[in-house]
XYZ file of C-alpha atoms in Angstrom:
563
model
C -4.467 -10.824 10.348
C -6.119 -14.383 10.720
C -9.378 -14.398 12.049
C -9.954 -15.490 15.121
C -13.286 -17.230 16.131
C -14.724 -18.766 19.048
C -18.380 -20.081 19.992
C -20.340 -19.599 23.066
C -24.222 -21.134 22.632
C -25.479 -20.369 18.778
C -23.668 -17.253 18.661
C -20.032 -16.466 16.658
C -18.205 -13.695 17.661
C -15.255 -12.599 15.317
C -11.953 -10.367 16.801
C -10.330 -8.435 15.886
C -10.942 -6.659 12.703
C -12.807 -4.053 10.251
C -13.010 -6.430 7.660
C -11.913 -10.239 7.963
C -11.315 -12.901 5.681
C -12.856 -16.563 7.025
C -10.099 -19.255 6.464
C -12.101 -22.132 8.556
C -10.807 -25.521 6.679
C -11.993 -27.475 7.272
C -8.353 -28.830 7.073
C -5.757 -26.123 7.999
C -2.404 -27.244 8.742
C -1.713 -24.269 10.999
C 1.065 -26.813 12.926
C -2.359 -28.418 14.971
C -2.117 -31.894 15.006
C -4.122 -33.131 12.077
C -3.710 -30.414 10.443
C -6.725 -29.216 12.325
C -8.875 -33.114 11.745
C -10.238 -34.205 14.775
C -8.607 -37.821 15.851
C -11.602 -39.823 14.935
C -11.060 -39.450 11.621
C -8.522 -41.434 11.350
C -11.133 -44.021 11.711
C -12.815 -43.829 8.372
C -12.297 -45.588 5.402
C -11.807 -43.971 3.072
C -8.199 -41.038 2.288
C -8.585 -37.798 3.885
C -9.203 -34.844 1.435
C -10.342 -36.129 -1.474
C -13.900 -37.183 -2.829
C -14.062 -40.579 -0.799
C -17.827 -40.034 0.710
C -16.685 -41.486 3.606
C -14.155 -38.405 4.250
C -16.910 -35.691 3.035
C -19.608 -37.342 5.081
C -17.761 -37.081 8.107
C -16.825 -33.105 7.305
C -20.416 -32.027 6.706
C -21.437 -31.435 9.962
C -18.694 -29.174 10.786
C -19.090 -27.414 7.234
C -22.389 -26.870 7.511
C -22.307 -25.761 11.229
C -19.434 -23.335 10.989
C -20.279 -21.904 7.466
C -23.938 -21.396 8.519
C -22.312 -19.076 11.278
C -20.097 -17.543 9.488
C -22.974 -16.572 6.818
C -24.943 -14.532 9.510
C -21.831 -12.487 9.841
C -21.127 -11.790 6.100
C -21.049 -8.100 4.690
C -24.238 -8.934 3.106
C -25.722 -9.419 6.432
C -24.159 -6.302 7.591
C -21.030 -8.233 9.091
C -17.433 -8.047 8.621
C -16.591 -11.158 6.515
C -15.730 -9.736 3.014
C -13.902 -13.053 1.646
C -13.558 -16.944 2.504
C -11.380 -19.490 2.135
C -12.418 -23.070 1.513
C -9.600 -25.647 2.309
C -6.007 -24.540 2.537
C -3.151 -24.686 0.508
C -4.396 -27.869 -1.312
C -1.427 -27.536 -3.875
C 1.556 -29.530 -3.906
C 1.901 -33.441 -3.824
C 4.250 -35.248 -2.181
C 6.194 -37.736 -4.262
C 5.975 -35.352 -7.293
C 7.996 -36.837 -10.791
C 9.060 -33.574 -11.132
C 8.829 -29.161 -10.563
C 6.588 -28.983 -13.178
C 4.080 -31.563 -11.702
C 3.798 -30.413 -8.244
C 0.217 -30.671 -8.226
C -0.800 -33.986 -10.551
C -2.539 -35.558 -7.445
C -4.815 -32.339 -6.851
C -8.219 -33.735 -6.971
C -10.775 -30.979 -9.344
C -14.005 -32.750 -8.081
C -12.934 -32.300 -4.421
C -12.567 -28.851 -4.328
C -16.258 -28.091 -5.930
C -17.254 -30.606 -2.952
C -15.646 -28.254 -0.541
C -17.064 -25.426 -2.431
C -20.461 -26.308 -3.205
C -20.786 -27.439 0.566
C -19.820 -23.693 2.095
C -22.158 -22.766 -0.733
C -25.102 -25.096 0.584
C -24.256 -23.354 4.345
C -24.953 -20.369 2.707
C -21.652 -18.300 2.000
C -22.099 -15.822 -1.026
C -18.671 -13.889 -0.569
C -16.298 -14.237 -2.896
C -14.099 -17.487 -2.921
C -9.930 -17.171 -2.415
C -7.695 -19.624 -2.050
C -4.211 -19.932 -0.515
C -1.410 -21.825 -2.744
C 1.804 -22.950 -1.055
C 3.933 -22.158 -4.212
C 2.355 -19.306 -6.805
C 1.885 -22.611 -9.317
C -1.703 -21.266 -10.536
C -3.850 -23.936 -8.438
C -7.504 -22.663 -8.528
C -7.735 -19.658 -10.210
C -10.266 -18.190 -11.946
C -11.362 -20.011 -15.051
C -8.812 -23.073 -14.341
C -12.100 -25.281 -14.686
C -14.110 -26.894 -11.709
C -13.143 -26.182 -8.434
C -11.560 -22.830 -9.787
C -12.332 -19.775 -6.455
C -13.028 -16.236 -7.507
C -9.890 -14.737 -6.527
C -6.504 -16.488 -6.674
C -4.124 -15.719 -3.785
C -0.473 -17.698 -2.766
C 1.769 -17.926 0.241
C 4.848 -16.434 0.514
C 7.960 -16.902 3.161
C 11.399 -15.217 2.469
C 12.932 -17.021 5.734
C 11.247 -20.390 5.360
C 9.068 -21.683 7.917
C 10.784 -24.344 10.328
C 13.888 -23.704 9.207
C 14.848 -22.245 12.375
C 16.357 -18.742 13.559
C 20.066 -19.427 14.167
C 21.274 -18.308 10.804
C 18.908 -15.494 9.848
C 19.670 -15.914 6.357
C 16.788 -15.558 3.273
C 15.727 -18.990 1.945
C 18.099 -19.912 -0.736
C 14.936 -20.102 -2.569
C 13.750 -16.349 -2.263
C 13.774 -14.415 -5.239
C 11.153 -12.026 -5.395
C 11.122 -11.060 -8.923
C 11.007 -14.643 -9.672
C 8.511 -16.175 -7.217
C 5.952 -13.585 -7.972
C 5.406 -10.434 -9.509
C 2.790 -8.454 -11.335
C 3.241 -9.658 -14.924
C 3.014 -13.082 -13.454
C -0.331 -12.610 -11.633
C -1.803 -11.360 -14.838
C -1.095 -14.524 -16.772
C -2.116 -16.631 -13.895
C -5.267 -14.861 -12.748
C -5.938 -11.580 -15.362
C -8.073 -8.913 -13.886
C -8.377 -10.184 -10.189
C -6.928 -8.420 -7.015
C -3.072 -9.307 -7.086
C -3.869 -11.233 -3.381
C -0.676 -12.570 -1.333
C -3.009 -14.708 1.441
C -0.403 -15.652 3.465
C 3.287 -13.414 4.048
C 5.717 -14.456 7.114
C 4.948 -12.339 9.894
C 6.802 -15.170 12.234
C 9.060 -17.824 12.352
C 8.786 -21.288 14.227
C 11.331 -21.957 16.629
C 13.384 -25.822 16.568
C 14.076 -28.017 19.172
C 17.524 -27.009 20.824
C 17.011 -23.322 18.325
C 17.816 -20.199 19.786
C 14.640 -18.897 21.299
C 11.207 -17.471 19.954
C 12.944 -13.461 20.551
C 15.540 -14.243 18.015
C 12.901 -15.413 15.703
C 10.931 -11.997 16.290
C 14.327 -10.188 15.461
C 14.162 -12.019 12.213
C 11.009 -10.866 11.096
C 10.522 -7.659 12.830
C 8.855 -4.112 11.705
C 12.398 -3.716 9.759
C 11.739 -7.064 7.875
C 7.838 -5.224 7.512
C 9.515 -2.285 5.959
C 11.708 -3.954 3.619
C 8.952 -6.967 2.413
C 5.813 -4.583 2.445
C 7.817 -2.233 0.043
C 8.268 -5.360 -2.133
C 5.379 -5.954 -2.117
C 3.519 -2.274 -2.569
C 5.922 -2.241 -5.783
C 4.490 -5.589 -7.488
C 0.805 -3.579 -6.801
C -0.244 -6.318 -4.325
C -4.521 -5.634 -3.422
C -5.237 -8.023 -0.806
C -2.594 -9.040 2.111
C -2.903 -11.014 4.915
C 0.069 -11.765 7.411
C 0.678 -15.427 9.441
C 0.804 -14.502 11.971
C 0.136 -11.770 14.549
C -0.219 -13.633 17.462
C 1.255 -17.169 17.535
C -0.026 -17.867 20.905
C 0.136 -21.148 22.666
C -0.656 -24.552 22.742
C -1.745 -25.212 25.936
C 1.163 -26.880 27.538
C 1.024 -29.554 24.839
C 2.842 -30.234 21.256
C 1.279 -29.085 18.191
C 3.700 -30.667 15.615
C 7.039 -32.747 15.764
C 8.868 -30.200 14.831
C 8.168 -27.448 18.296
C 7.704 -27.237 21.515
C 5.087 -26.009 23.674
C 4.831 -22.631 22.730
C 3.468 -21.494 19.414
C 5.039 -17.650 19.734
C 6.939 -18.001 16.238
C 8.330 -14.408 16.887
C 4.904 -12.605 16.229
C 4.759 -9.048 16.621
C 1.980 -10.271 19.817
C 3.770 -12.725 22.196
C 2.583 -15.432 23.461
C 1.340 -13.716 26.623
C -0.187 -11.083 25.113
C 1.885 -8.222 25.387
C 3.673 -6.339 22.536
C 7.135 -5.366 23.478
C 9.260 -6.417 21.297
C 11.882 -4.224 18.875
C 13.813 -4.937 16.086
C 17.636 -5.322 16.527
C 24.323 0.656 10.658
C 25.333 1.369 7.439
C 25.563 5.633 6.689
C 25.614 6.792 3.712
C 25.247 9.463 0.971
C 22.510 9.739 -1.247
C 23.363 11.257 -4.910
C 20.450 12.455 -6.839
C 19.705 14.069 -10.020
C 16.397 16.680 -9.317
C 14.911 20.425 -10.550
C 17.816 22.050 -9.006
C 20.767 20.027 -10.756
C 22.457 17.154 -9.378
C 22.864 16.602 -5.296
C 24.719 14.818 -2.447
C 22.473 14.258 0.569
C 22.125 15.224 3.143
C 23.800 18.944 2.193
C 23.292 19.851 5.922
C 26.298 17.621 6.671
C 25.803 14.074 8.498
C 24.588 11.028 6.683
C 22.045 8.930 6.015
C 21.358 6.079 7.695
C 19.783 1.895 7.487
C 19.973 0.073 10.988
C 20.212 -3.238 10.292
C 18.159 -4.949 7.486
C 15.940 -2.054 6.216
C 14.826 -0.323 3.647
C 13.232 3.241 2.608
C 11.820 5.115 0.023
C 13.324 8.607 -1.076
C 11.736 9.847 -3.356
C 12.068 13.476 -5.861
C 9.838 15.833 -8.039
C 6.852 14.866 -5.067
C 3.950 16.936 -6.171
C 2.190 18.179 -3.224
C -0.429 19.595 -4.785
C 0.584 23.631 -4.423
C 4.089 22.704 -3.883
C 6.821 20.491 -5.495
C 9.368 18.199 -3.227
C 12.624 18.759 -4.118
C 13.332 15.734 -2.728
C 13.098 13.636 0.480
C 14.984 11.433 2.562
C 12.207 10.944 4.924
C 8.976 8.936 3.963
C 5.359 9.948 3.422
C 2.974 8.919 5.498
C 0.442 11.257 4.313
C -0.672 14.500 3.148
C -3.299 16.420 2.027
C -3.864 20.014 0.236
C -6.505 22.685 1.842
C -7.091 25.316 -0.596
C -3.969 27.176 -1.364
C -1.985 25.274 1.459
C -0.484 21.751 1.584
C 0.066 19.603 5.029
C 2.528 16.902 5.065
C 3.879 14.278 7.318
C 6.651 12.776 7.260
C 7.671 9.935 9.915
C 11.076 8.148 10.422
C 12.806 5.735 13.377
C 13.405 7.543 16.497
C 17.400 9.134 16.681
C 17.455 9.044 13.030
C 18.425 12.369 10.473
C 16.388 13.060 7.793
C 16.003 15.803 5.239
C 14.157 17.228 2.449
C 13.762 20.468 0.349
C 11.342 22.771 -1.195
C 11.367 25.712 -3.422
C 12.080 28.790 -1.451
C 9.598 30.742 -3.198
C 6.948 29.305 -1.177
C 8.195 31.434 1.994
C 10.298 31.282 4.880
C 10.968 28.915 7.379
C 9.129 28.752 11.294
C 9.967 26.272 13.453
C 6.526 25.724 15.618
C 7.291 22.979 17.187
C 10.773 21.067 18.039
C 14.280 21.616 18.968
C 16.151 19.385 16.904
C 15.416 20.891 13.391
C 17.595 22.530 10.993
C 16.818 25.163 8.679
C 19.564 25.887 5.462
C 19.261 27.657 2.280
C 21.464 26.209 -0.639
C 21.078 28.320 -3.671
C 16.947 28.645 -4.309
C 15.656 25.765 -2.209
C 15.302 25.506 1.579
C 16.676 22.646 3.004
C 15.314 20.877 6.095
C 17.237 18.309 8.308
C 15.789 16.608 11.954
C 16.843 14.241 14.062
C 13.609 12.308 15.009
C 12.570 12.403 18.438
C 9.381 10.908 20.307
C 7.569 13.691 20.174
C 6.241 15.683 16.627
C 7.992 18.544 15.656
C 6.220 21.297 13.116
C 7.520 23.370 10.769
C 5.195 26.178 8.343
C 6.930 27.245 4.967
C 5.016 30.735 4.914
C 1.511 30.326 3.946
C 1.558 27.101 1.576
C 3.096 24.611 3.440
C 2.919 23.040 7.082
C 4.860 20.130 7.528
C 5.134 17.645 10.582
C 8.039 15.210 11.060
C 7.039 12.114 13.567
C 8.401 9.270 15.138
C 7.433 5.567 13.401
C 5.560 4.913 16.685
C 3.762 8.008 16.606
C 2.594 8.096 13.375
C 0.097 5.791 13.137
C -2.017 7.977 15.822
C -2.547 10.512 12.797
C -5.516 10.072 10.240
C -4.872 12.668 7.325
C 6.878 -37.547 6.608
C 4.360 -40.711 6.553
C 5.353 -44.016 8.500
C 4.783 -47.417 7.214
C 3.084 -48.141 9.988
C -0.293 -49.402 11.428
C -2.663 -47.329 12.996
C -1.358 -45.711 16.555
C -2.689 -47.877 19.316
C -4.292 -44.807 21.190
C -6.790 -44.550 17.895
C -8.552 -47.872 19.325
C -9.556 -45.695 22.777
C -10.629 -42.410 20.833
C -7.807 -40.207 22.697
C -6.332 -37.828 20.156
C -5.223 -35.058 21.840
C -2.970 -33.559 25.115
C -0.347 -36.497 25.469
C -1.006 -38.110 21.870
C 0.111 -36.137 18.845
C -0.576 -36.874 15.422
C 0.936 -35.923 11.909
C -0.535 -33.116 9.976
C -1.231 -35.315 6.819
C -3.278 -37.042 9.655
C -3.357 -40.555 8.303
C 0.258 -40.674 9.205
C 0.690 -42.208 12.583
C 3.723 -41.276 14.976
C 4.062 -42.221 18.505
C 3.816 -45.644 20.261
C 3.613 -47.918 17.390
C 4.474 -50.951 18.765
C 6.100 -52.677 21.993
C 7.927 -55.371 23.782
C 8.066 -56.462 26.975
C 11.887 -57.600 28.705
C 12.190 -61.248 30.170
C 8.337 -62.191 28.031
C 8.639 -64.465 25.215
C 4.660 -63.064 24.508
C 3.200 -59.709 24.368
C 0.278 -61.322 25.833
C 1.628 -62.212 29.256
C 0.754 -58.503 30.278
C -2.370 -57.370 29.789
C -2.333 -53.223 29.320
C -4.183 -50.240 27.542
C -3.446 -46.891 26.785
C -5.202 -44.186 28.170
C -5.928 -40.379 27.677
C -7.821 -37.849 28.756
C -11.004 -38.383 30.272
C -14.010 -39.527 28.161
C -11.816 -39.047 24.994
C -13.469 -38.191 22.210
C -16.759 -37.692 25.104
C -15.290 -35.447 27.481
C -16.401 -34.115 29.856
C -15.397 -30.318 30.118
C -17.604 -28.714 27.037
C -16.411 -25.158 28.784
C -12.552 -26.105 28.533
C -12.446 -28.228 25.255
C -10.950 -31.474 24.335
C -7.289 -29.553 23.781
C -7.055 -28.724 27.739
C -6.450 -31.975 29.508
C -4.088 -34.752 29.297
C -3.340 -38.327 29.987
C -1.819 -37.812 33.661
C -3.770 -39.613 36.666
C -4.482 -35.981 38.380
C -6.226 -34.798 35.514
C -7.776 -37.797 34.620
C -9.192 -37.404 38.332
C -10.060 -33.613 38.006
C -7.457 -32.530 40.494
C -6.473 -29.500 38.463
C -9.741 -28.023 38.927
C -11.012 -25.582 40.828
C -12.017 -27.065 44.582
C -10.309 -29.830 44.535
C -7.787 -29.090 47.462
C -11.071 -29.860 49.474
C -11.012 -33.270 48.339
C -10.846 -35.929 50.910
C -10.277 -38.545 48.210
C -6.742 -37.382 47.026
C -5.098 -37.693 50.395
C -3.085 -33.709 50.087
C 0.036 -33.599 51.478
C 1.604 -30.294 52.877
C 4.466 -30.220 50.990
C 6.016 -27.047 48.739
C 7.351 -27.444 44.973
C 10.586 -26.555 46.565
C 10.446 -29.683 48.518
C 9.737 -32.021 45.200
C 9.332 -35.357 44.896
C 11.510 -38.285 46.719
C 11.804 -40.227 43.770
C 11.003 -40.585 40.033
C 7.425 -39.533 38.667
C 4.657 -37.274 38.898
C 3.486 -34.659 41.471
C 0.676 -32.287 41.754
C 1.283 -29.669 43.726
C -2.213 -27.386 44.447
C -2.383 -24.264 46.526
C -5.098 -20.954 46.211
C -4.961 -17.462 46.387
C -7.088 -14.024 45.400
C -5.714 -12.037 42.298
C -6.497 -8.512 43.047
C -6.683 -7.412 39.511
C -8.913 -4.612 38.347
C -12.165 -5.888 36.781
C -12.117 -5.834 32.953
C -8.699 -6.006 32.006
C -6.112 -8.532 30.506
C -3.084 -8.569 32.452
C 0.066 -10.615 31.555
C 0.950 -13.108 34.646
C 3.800 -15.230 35.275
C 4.712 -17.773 38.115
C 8.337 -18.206 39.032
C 10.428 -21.331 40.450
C 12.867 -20.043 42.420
C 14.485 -23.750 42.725
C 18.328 -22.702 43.097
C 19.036 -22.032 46.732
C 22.576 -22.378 49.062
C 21.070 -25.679 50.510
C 19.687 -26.721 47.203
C 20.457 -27.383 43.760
C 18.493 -26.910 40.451
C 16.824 -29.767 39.415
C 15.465 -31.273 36.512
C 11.603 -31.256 35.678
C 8.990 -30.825 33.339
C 5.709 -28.874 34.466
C 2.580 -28.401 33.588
C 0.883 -25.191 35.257
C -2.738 -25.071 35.675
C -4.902 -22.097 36.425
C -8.141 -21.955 37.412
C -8.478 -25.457 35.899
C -6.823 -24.015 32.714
């Protein structure tokens, strides 16, 4: 998981975590606009990210501001941060001759900068980067600017390539995009560390919808990819993302929409309910007892969908050996002269292992959809998994409980040759203006002309943007939560304003609309009678299609509470 931070007075709080890794920039792309720059930089001199001094000037404040905070809560303070990230994937040039020289623009001396000013703020964990592509970029002993751990970013399904076609970027070869052998001649004796693996996908303009996305890259995709990844012996992993969440009602990059769910296992409101979306088979094995076809209890084996699972044979248990098993291990632990072990599997599906029958016989303790079979000298044990455990003791050496997945886990055992946008020259960067993650890169109103004028001049105009720009005035709300649009320029979307003389209300209901082209507030108040202390889900519903109406088109912007 990312962490998540947020600032109320001096203090830093940090959610949601047992140990975090600090990833604050200060550039970091994250589909922000700016790639996470505020909009007055565009206004220096000098190139963004690199050693201009104008550029590292104007980032010391926020470096030494943020990393001071995030000292305090180091491990070595007695906090959670274990590990930090300076920058983020500062690794691959655009314009590159060739593969091999992805990174010939990478600047050495601007990545100590960053460094040494996190140092200064007084951060003493251990430095990790993120590179886009596992090139090698900053790993230990690579020279100056080298981190203390080397990590990459990995995504099988591409990010921004959309949802429709659910295929694996052509790209994606695991065995050739990383794997142990390779970490050791990039970065010998550090944690193999994958900083970033898909844990959502973006939807496009016009794509099929954020839930197809989190079908993509659901807990089967988990299964399959973690597995991959358990097998190369990766140490430290960290998932983009958990929770997409939102952008406020405004555009965070070209290339979406309001919304930044991406199909995280969290959606965009909060809750967590979504679920991933058969091939049976026979499993033939070669164990102690000879060769065998499972499941001998009759049935088969099962994948739903894209998924994966480890069987595995000859599983010492400590005072007993596995035969084999079809169902995974999610833990177990010996006690003297007895063994417990559970096993856990996807709800409705049949598993089955086997032990030696020497061990004893068979009691079912818990359950009703568990069979019991002896085939020659080994007891063989098939389920169908339910919701709720189900226990079985093999005489005095063995207990063994078979769980449900969900269960489980409750058990402990492009740049424009353009000029600078014209909004730049009022200080509004944010809510209706959006600019390119590479920053520097204008897009938007670039120029204009005005029909039946032979001069641009004969109309004298500005732009405008939220109020106060880069000065505004709601510290509590932030400079992300208003817009360009007269009513919030005028604070109508605030709490009390409906007993405003000055905006001249009209009783009229959304229902109603407007009588011609434009731009309507519509205001009203009411008591939530929620219970105090919890986070409830809420949504509003237009209920526009009627028998005397018909469904019209709109764009809206819902405010609550001035949010």
């Amino acid at each position: 998981m990312n962490i998540l931070f947020w600032f109320a007075g001096n203090a830093c709080f940090f959610s949601p975590a047992n140990f975090i890794l600090a990833r604050p920039g200060p550039y970091i792309n994250a589909e922000v606009s700016g790639g996470g720059f505020p909009g007055w930089v565009q206004r220096i001199e000098g190139s963004v990210r690199t050693t201009d001094p104008s550029f590292l000037n104007a980032i010391e404040n926020y470096i030494s501001t943020i990393g001071g905070l995030i000292s305090k809560a180091q491990i070595t303070n007695g906090g959670p941060v274990i590990l930090f990230q300076p920058e983020n994937e500062y690794s691959v040039c655009e314009g590159a001759p060739s593969d091999e020289d992805l990174n010939f623009c990478l600047e050495k001396n601007y990545m100590a900068a960053i460094k040494q000013q996190f140092r200064d703020a007084g951060v003493v964990v251990p430095f990790v980067n993120n590179d886009a592509v596992a090139l090698g970029n900053w790993a230990p002993g690579t020279g100056k600017g080298a981190v203390d751990i080397y990590g990459f970013d990995n995504y099988p399904f591409g990010w921004g390539n959309g949802c429709e076609s659910r295929e694996l970027d052509t790209d994606y070869r695991p065995l050739t995009q990383y794997n142990f052998t390779q970490h050791q001649s990039m970065s010998f004796g550090t944690p193999f560390s994958l900083i970033e693996l898909q844990g959502g996908a973006p939807d496009q303009w016009g794509d099929t919808g954020v839930d197809v996305c989190a079908e993509m890259v659901s807990n089967i995709f988990a299964r399959v990819f973690y597995k991959i990844n358990y097998g190369f012996r990766i140490t430290i992993f960290n998932l983009y993302m958990m929770l997409g969440g939102t952008n406020w009602g405004n555009l965070g990059y070209s290339s979406g929409y309001t919304s930044y769910d991406v199909g995280a296992p969290i959606m965009e409101d909060r809750q967590i309910t979504r679920v991933p979306i058969s091939t049976s088979y026979k499993w033939q094995v070669n164990t102690s007892q000879g060769n065998i076809t499972v499941p001998q209890l009759g049935g088969f084996l099962t994948l739903h969908g894209r998924d994966s699972r480890f069987h595995v044979t000859g599983y010492d248990l400590g005072v007993v050996i596995l035969v084999y098993s079809t169902a995974e291990i999610f833990t177990w632990r010996r006690h003297g002269s007895k063994s417990v072990l559970v096993l856990y599997g996807g709800e409705g599906e049949t598993y089955e292992f086997a032990v030696d029958s020497s061990i004893g016989n068979a009691t079912i303790i818990e359950g009703s959809n568990v069979r019991v079979g002896k085939k020659g000298t080994i007891f063989v044990m098939q389920w169908d998994v339910i919701p709720f455990r189900q226990v079985v003791h093999f005489g005095e050496h063995l207990n063994v409980y078979v769980l449900w997945w969900n269960e489980a886990y409750r058990y402990w055992v492009m740049d424009l040759p353009a000029s600078d946008p014209l909004g730049l020259d009022y200080g509004y960067h944010a809510g209706s203006v959006l600019n390119t993650n590479t920053m520097k890169s204008p897009r938007g109103l670039l120029d204009y002309d005005l029909s039946s004028h032979d001069s641009k001049s004969d109309v004298s105009w500005k732009i405008t943007g939220n109020l106060g720009g880069e000065q505004y005035r709601d510290h509590g709300r932030g400079p992300l939560n208003e817009g360009s649009v007269f009513v919030e320029r005028q604070g109508y979307h605030l709490p009390g304003a409906l007993n405003s003389t000055k905006a001249g209300w009209q009783a009229r209901t959304p229902q109603e609309g407007l009588s011609a082209a434009g731009v309507g507030l519509f205001a009203t108040t009411f008591s939530l009678d929620y219970p105090q202390g919890y986070d409830i889900p809420t949504s509003v519903v237009f209920n526009l299609l009627t028998q005397t109406t018909s469904r019209g088109l709109f764009r809206s912007k819902l405010f609550v509470n001035g949010w």
